[in-house]
Coordinates of C-alpha atoms and ligand atoms in Angstrom, one line a residue:
M74 CA 0.1 3.8 28.0
K75 CA -2.8 3.6 25.4
V76 CA -1.7 3.7 21.8
G77 CA -3.7 4.3 18.7
I78 CA -2.7 3.0 15.2
L79 CA -4.1 4.5 12.0
G80 CA -4.4 2.1 9.1
S81 CA -5.6 -1.4 8.2
G82 CA -2.9 -3.3 6.4
G83 CA -0.2 -5.8 7.2
R84 CA 2.1 -3.0 8.3
E85 CA -0.4 -1.9 10.9
H86 CA -0.9 -5.4 12.2
A87 CA 2.9 -5.7 12.5
L88 CA 3.1 -2.4 14.4
C89 CA 0.3 -3.6 16.6
I90 CA 2.1 -6.9 17.5
A91 CA 5.4 -5.1 18.1
L92 CA 3.7 -2.6 20.5
N93 CA 1.7 -5.4 22.2
R94 CA 5.0 -7.0 23.3
S95 CA 5.9 -3.9 25.4
K96 CA 5.1 -3.8 29.1
K97 CA 4.5 -0.1 28.7
V98 CA 1.4 -0.6 26.5
S99 CA -1.8 -1.2 28.3
K100 CA -4.3 -0.9 25.4
I101 CA -4.1 -0.6 21.6
Y102 CA -6.8 0.9 19.3
C103 CA -6.7 0.4 15.6
F104 CA -8.4 2.8 13.2
P105 CA -10.0 0.8 11.5
G106 CA -7.6 -2.3 11.7
N107 CA -8.4 -5.7 10.3
A108 CA -9.2 -9.3 11.5
G109 CA -5.6 -9.7 12.8
T110 CA -5.5 -6.5 14.8
K111 CA -8.9 -7.3 16.3
S112 CA -7.4 -10.2 18.3
I113 CA -5.1 -7.9 20.3
A114 CA -6.5 -4.4 19.9
E115 CA -9.9 -2.7 19.7
N116 CA -10.8 -2.0 16.1
I117 CA -12.6 1.3 15.7
E118 CA -14.8 1.7 12.6
I119 CA -13.8 5.2 11.5
N120 CA -13.1 6.5 8.0
L121 CA -9.5 7.7 7.9
N122 CA -10.6 10.8 5.9
N123 CA -12.6 12.0 8.9
F124 CA -10.0 13.7 11.0
K125 CA -12.6 15.2 13.3
E126 CA -14.1 11.9 14.3
I127 CA -10.6 10.4 14.8
K128 CA -9.6 13.4 17.0
D129 CA -12.9 13.2 19.1
F130 CA -12.3 9.4 19.7
I131 CA -8.7 9.9 20.7
L132 CA -9.6 12.6 23.2
E133 CA -12.5 10.8 24.7
S134 CA -10.6 7.6 25.1
Q135 CA -7.5 9.4 26.4
I136 CA -5.2 7.7 24.0
D137 CA -1.6 8.7 24.9
I138 CA 0.2 8.2 21.6
V139 CA -1.0 7.9 18.0
I140 CA 1.0 6.2 15.2
V141 CA 0.0 7.0 11.6
G142 CA 0.7 4.0 9.3
P143 CA -0.3 5.0 5.7
E144 CA 0.8 8.0 3.6
K145 CA -2.5 9.5 2.6
P146 CA -3.5 11.0 6.0
L147 CA 0.1 12.2 6.5
V148 CA 0.2 14.0 3.2
E149 CA -3.3 15.5 4.0
G150 CA -2.0 16.9 7.3
I151 CA -3.4 14.7 10.0
V152 CA -0.4 15.3 12.2
D153 CA -0.8 19.1 12.2
Y154 CA -4.5 18.6 12.8
L155 CA -4.2 16.3 15.8
E156 CA -1.3 18.3 17.3
K157 CA -3.6 21.4 17.4
Y158 CA -5.6 19.4 20.0
N159 CA -2.4 18.5 21.9
I160 CA -2.5 14.9 20.8
K161 CA 0.9 13.2 20.7
V162 CA 1.4 11.8 17.2
F163 CA 4.3 9.8 15.7
G164 CA 4.5 10.8 12.0
P165 CA 5.6 13.7 9.9
N166 CA 3.7 16.9 9.5
E167 CA 2.1 18.0 6.2
L168 CA 5.2 20.0 5.0
C169 CA 7.6 17.1 5.7
S170 CA 5.2 14.7 4.1
K171 CA 5.7 16.4 0.8
L172 CA 8.8 14.3 0.5
E173 CA 6.3 11.6 -0.5
G174 CA 3.3 13.6 -1.6
S175 CA 5.2 15.7 -4.2
K176 CA 8.0 14.2 -6.3
T177 CA 8.9 17.6 -7.6
F178 CA 9.3 19.0 -4.0
T179 CA 11.8 16.2 -3.4
K180 CA 13.6 16.6 -6.7
N181 CA 14.0 20.3 -6.1
L182 CA 15.3 19.6 -2.6
C183 CA 17.8 17.2 -4.1
K184 CA 19.0 19.8 -6.5
E185 CA 19.4 22.5 -3.9
Y186 CA 21.2 20.2 -1.4
N187 CA 23.3 18.2 -3.9
I188 CA 21.6 14.9 -3.0
P189 CA 22.4 12.3 -5.6
T190 CA 19.4 11.4 -7.7
A191 CA 18.5 10.7 -11.4
D192 CA 18.8 13.8 -13.6
F193 CA 15.4 15.2 -14.2
G194 CA 13.2 17.8 -15.7
I195 CA 9.8 19.1 -14.5
F196 CA 7.1 20.1 -17.1
I197 CA 3.8 21.7 -16.7
N198 CA 2.3 20.9 -20.1
S199 CA 2.5 18.0 -22.6
K200 CA 3.9 20.1 -25.5
D201 CA 7.1 21.0 -23.6
A202 CA 7.4 17.5 -22.1
L203 CA 7.1 15.9 -25.5
S204 CA 9.6 18.2 -27.1
F205 CA 12.1 17.6 -24.3
L206 CA 11.6 13.8 -24.7
E207 CA 12.5 14.0 -28.4
N208 CA 16.1 14.6 -27.3
C209 CA 16.3 12.3 -24.3
N210 CA 18.3 9.1 -24.1
L211 CA 16.0 6.1 -23.8
P212 CA 14.8 4.4 -21.7
V213 CA 13.5 7.3 -19.7
V214 CA 11.3 7.4 -16.6
I215 CA 8.1 9.5 -16.4
K216 CA 6.2 10.1 -13.2
A217 CA 3.0 11.8 -12.1
D218 CA 3.7 14.3 -9.3
G219 CA 1.3 13.4 -6.5
L220 CA 0.5 10.2 -4.6
A221 CA -0.4 7.3 -6.9
A222 CA -0.3 4.2 -4.7
G223 CA 2.7 2.7 -6.5
K224 CA 1.3 3.5 -9.9
G225 CA 2.0 6.6 -12.0
V226 CA 5.6 5.6 -12.9
Y227 CA 6.3 4.7 -16.5
I228 CA 9.6 3.2 -17.8
C229 CA 9.5 4.2 -21.4
N230 CA 11.6 2.5 -24.1
D231 CA 10.4 4.4 -27.2
K232 CA 8.3 7.2 -28.4
A233 CA 5.0 5.2 -28.3
D234 CA 5.6 4.5 -24.6
Y235 CA 6.4 8.1 -23.6
S236 CA 3.5 9.5 -25.6
V237 CA 1.1 7.3 -23.6
A238 CA 2.7 8.2 -20.3
V239 CA 2.5 11.9 -20.9
K240 CA -1.1 11.6 -22.1
D241 CA -2.2 9.4 -19.2
I242 CA -0.7 11.7 -16.6
F243 CA -2.0 15.0 -18.0
E244 CA -5.4 13.5 -18.6
G245 CA -5.6 12.9 -14.9
K246 CA -5.3 9.1 -14.7
F247 CA -3.5 9.5 -11.3
G248 CA -5.5 12.5 -10.1
K249 CA -5.2 16.1 -11.2
A250 CA -1.8 16.6 -12.7
E251 CA -0.2 20.0 -12.8
K252 CA 3.3 18.7 -13.2
I253 CA 5.1 15.8 -14.8
L254 CA 8.6 14.6 -13.9
I255 CA 10.9 13.2 -16.6
E256 CA 14.0 11.4 -15.3
E257 CA 17.1 9.5 -16.3
F258 CA 16.8 5.7 -16.1
L259 CA 19.3 4.5 -13.5
V260 CA 20.7 1.0 -13.8
G261 CA 21.6 -0.6 -10.5
E262 CA 20.3 -2.5 -7.5
E263 CA 17.3 -1.2 -5.4
M264 CA 17.4 -1.0 -1.7
S265 CA 14.9 0.3 0.9
F266 CA 16.7 2.2 3.7
F267 CA 14.8 3.3 6.9
V268 CA 15.5 5.9 9.5
I269 CA 13.5 6.9 12.6
C270 CA 13.5 10.6 13.5
D271 CA 12.4 12.5 16.6
G272 CA 12.5 16.0 15.0
K273 CA 16.0 16.6 16.4
N274 CA 18.0 13.4 15.8
F275 CA 17.6 10.2 13.8
K276 CA 18.8 6.6 13.8
K277 CA 18.9 3.9 11.2
F278 CA 15.9 1.6 11.4
G279 CA 16.9 -1.3 9.1
T280 CA 17.1 -2.0 5.5
A281 CA 15.0 -4.3 3.2
Q282 CA 14.2 -5.2 -0.3
D283 CA 10.7 -5.6 -1.6
H284 CA 9.3 -7.3 -4.7
K285 CA 6.9 -4.9 -6.4
R286 CA 6.0 -6.9 -9.5
V287 CA 3.1 -9.3 -9.4
G288 CA 4.9 -12.2 -11.2
E289 CA 7.8 -14.5 -10.4
G290 CA 11.1 -13.3 -11.7
D291 CA 10.0 -9.7 -11.0
K292 CA 7.7 -9.7 -14.1
G293 CA 4.3 -8.3 -14.7
K294 CA 2.3 -5.3 -13.2
N295 CA 3.5 -3.2 -10.3
T296 CA 1.7 -4.0 -7.0
G297 CA 1.9 -2.6 -3.5
G298 CA 4.4 -5.3 -2.7
M299 CA 4.3 -9.1 -3.1
G300 CA 7.0 -9.8 -0.5
A301 CA 10.2 -8.5 1.0
Y302 CA 13.2 -9.5 3.0
S303 CA 15.4 -7.8 5.5
P304 CA 18.3 -6.9 5.7
S305 CA 19.0 -5.9 2.1
K306 CA 22.0 -7.8 0.7
L307 CA 23.6 -4.4 0.0
D308 CA 23.5 -3.3 3.7
N309 CA 27.1 -2.6 4.8
E310 CA 28.9 0.1 6.8
I311 CA 30.6 1.9 3.9
L312 CA 27.4 2.2 1.9
N313 CA 25.3 3.1 5.0
K314 CA 27.6 6.0 5.7
K315 CA 27.3 7.3 2.2
I316 CA 23.5 7.1 2.4
L317 CA 23.4 8.9 5.7
D318 CA 26.0 11.6 4.7
Q319 CA 24.9 12.2 1.1
I320 CA 21.1 11.6 1.3
I321 CA 19.5 11.5 4.8
K322 CA 21.4 14.3 6.5
P323 CA 21.1 16.9 3.7
T324 CA 17.4 16.1 3.4
L325 CA 16.8 16.7 7.1
K326 CA 18.9 19.9 6.9
G327 CA 16.8 21.0 3.9
L328 CA 13.6 20.5 6.0
K329 CA 15.2 22.4 8.9
D330 CA 16.0 25.3 6.5
L331 CA 12.2 25.4 5.8
N332 CA 11.7 25.9 9.5
T333 CA 10.3 22.4 10.1
S334 CA 11.6 19.1 11.2
F335 CA 10.9 15.4 10.5
K336 CA 9.3 13.2 13.1
G337 CA 8.4 9.6 12.2
F338 CA 9.8 7.0 9.8
L339 CA 11.6 8.1 6.7
Y340 CA 12.0 5.5 4.0
A341 CA 14.5 6.2 1.3
G342 CA 13.9 4.1 -1.9
L343 CA 17.4 4.0 -3.4
M344 CA 19.2 2.8 -6.5
I345 CA 22.7 1.7 -5.8
V346 CA 24.8 2.3 -8.9
K347 CA 28.3 0.9 -8.8
G348 CA 28.4 1.2 -5.0
E349 CA 27.0 4.8 -5.0
P350 CA 23.5 5.6 -3.6
F351 CA 21.0 7.6 -5.7
L352 CA 17.6 8.6 -4.3
I353 CA 14.7 7.3 -6.3
E354 CA 11.9 8.4 -4.0
Y355 CA 11.1 9.1 -0.4
N356 CA 8.2 7.6 1.6
V357 CA 7.3 9.2 4.9
R358 CA 6.2 6.1 6.7
M359 CA 7.2 2.4 7.1
G360 CA 7.1 0.3 3.9
D361 CA 4.5 -2.3 3.5
P362 CA 5.6 -5.2 3.4
E363 CA 9.1 -4.1 4.5
C364 CA 7.8 -3.2 7.9
Q365 CA 6.6 -6.7 8.5
T366 CA 10.2 -8.0 7.9
I367 CA 11.9 -5.3 9.9
L368 CA 9.9 -5.2 13.2
P369 CA 10.3 -8.9 14.0
R370 CA 14.1 -8.3 13.9
L371 CA 13.9 -5.5 16.5
K372 CA 15.2 -6.6 19.9
S373 CA 14.5 -3.3 21.8
D374 CA 11.1 -2.3 23.1
F375 CA 9.3 -0.7 20.2
A376 CA 6.9 1.4 22.4
E377 CA 9.9 2.9 24.3
I378 CA 11.4 3.9 21.0
I379 CA 8.2 5.6 19.8
E380 CA 7.7 7.3 23.1
A381 CA 11.3 8.6 23.0
C382 CA 10.7 10.0 19.6
I383 CA 7.6 11.8 20.8
N384 CA 9.6 13.2 23.7
E385 CA 12.5 14.2 21.3
N386 CA 14.8 11.9 23.2
L387 CA 15.8 9.3 20.5
I388 CA 19.4 10.1 21.2
G389 CA 19.1 8.6 24.7
T390 CA 17.5 5.4 23.4
N391 CA 19.4 2.3 22.3
I392 CA 18.0 0.4 19.3
E393 CA 19.1 -3.2 19.2
W394 CA 18.5 -5.8 16.5
F395 CA 18.6 -9.6 16.2
N396 CA 21.2 -10.8 13.7
D397 CA 18.6 -13.1 12.1
K398 CA 17.2 -12.6 8.6
S399 CA 13.6 -12.2 7.9
L400 CA 11.4 -12.7 4.9
C401 CA 7.7 -12.0 4.1
I402 CA 5.5 -13.6 1.4
V403 CA 2.2 -11.9 0.7
L404 CA -0.8 -14.0 -0.1
C405 CA -3.1 -12.1 -2.5
S406 CA -6.6 -12.5 -3.9
K407 CA -6.5 -14.0 -7.4
G408 CA -6.6 -11.2 -10.0
Y409 CA -4.7 -8.6 -7.9
P410 CA -3.5 -5.9 -8.7
E411 CA -6.4 -5.7 -11.2
D412 CA -9.9 -7.0 -10.5
Y413 CA -10.2 -9.4 -7.6
R414 CA -13.0 -10.6 -5.4
K415 CA -13.5 -9.7 -1.8
N416 CA -15.5 -11.3 1.0
L417 CA -14.1 -14.8 0.4
E418 CA -13.9 -16.9 3.5
I419 CA -10.4 -18.1 4.5
F420 CA -10.4 -21.4 6.3
N421 CA -8.1 -23.0 8.9
I422 CA -6.2 -19.8 9.7
K423 CA -6.9 -19.9 13.4
N424 CA -5.6 -23.4 13.8
I425 CA -2.1 -22.8 12.7
D426 CA 0.5 -23.1 15.4
L427 CA 3.3 -20.5 15.1
T428 CA 6.8 -20.6 16.7
E429 CA 8.0 -17.4 18.2
N430 CA 9.9 -16.7 15.0
Q431 CA 6.8 -17.1 12.7
F432 CA 4.1 -14.5 12.1
I433 CA 1.0 -14.3 10.2
F434 CA 0.1 -10.6 9.7
H435 CA -3.3 -9.8 8.4
A436 CA -3.7 -7.2 5.6
G437 CA -7.0 -7.2 3.7
T438 CA -9.0 -9.3 6.1
I439 CA -12.2 -8.8 8.1
E440 CA -13.7 -10.9 10.8
K441 CA -17.5 -11.6 10.8
K442 CA -19.2 -14.0 13.3
N443 CA -15.8 -15.5 14.2
K444 CA -15.0 -16.3 10.6
I445 CA -12.2 -14.6 8.6
F446 CA -13.0 -13.2 5.1
S447 CA -10.7 -11.5 2.5
N448 CA -11.3 -7.7 2.3
G449 CA -8.6 -6.5 -0.1
G450 CA -6.0 -7.5 -2.8
R451 CA -3.1 -8.2 -0.4
V452 CA -4.7 -10.4 2.2
L453 CA -2.2 -12.1 4.5
N454 CA 1.5 -11.8 5.1
F455 CA 3.6 -14.8 6.2
V456 CA 6.8 -13.8 7.9
V457 CA 9.6 -16.0 9.2
K458 CA 12.7 -15.0 11.1
S459 CA 15.6 -17.4 10.8
K460 CA 19.4 -17.7 10.5
D461 CA 19.2 -17.8 6.7
F462 CA 16.8 -16.6 4.0
K463 CA 16.3 -20.0 2.5
S464 CA 14.9 -21.4 5.7
C465 CA 12.7 -18.3 6.1
R466 CA 11.2 -18.8 2.7
N467 CA 10.7 -22.6 3.1
Q468 CA 8.9 -22.1 6.4
A469 CA 6.8 -19.3 5.1
V470 CA 5.6 -21.5 2.1
K471 CA 4.8 -24.3 4.5
L472 CA 2.7 -22.0 6.6
I473 CA 0.8 -20.8 3.5
E474 CA 0.1 -24.4 2.5
K475 CA -1.7 -24.9 5.8
I476 CA -4.2 -22.2 5.0
D477 CA -7.3 -23.5 3.2
W478 CA -8.0 -20.7 0.7
K479 CA -8.4 -21.6 -3.0
E480 CA -8.9 -17.9 -4.0
G481 CA -5.3 -16.9 -3.1
F482 CA -2.0 -16.8 -4.9
Y483 CA 1.6 -15.8 -4.0
R484 CA 5.1 -15.6 -5.4
R485 CA 7.3 -18.6 -4.5
D486 CA 10.5 -16.8 -5.5
I487 CA 10.6 -14.0 -2.9
G488 CA 14.2 -13.3 -2.0
F489 CA 15.6 -15.0 -5.2
K490 CA 18.5 -12.7 -5.2
V491 CA 19.6 -13.8 -1.8
I492 CA 18.6 -17.5 -2.0
K493 CA 20.6 -19.8 -4.3
Ligands
LIG257 P1 8.8 5.1 -7.5 O1 7.3 5.0 -7.3 O2 9.3 6.4 -7.7 O3 9.5 4.3 -6.4 O4 9.1 4.1 -8.7 C1 8.6 2.8 -8.8 C2 9.7 1.9 -9.3 O5 10.1 2.4 -10.6 C3 11.0 1.9 -8.5 O6 10.9 1.0 -7.5 C4 12.0 1.6 -9.5 O7 12.0 0.2 -9.7 C5 11.5 2.2 -10.8 N1 12.2 3.5 -11.0 C6 11.7 4.7 -10.6 N2 12.6 5.7 -11.0 C7 13.6 5.1 -11.6 C8 14.8 5.6 -12.2 N3 15.1 6.9 -12.3 N4 15.6 4.7 -12.8 C9 15.3 3.4 -12.8 N5 14.2 2.9 -12.2 C10 13.3 3.7 -11.6
LIG258 N1 6.6 -1.6 -0.4 C1 6.6 -0.3 -0.9 C2 5.9 0.8 -0.2 O1 5.5 0.5 1.0 O2 5.7 1.8 -0.7

């Protein structure tokens, strides 16, 4: 079977490697991919905004299944578009993708289906938002409604903070803002919970914890993710059942009541407050870098699972996992998440020997004349699977030290909550 993967990050390289392990997969195309995917797949230089060009290429090359990695094309309806041409796509349609694309859509669904989430209000102008805020308990969380690539969320401790947040959002800092969300600040432990859905049934697809802040000790600016580990330390049968019964199932029921159904990965960002799960946000795709820690733990054939989803037969498919832990450290370009340089050559990366439990997933890289250059803020992901998190992290750091790249930096404390 020929598979196409849309995207160019570490998540997509991890998807690529997982698919490449399957006997079922004869060829992989990445749109546009990176230097890592290039070594096992054919990278196709296409702009992900150009749905028509993507469709034409898929049809001409007779690609059997397409997997969409990032949220933007999903929210913009690429699945509906490709399905019109009878292309088999793994990913949610435009309506279901509103779970990520519109925070107010999700909040309203939570309200209607009694899904536990932070108390909230939705406002369409700054005057009403500000007068509501006058009487709120602080801290309070303020969010822009649409996609904001991990930005657009403000934790506000005083009036000065919330005034800036309201102003930034309504002035369009995160794109045109028609609505603003104000919510209660929840105190607890975060957890990323994944399910895979075929439109009829779903199965759990692992848990993880990511580190969003740029600095050690979880300090500094928010980023796309500086590292992650799987499973989450909160992963247990009792909590999992609550998450499925109180959050996942009512969400899928809500979508069904809208005459649609979810196909793809659904990622619930949760806050666990005194043992009870609250939904913070949904993403309609795998997490990046969570995906890079989850897929190496998968024992079953990944291509078979995806194919089963496309054929609405997930129920007949067994998903087995290794008991090992796994941890990812992201190597970034100095300056990220603010200004950073691109096109910096990375030396020695091709000479590193990896065991079967060690992975270097490329994120922002590009290959030119057999040399590897940085091409983004998050550049390489070092993932190790092992019996314990400490050994994962020690090994990952040793791998990073073998790379000769003075322009990079990383967090040495990934997993500090699970490593003494
Ligand atoms: P989001 O983009 O909605 O996931 O928010 C980004 C981050 O802000 C989350 O990972 C949380 O750490 C934090 N956050 C968002 N909403 C809340 C909330 N209601 N209470 C506490 N922290 C929150
Ligand atoms: N790591 C967070 C995300 O993928 O949204």
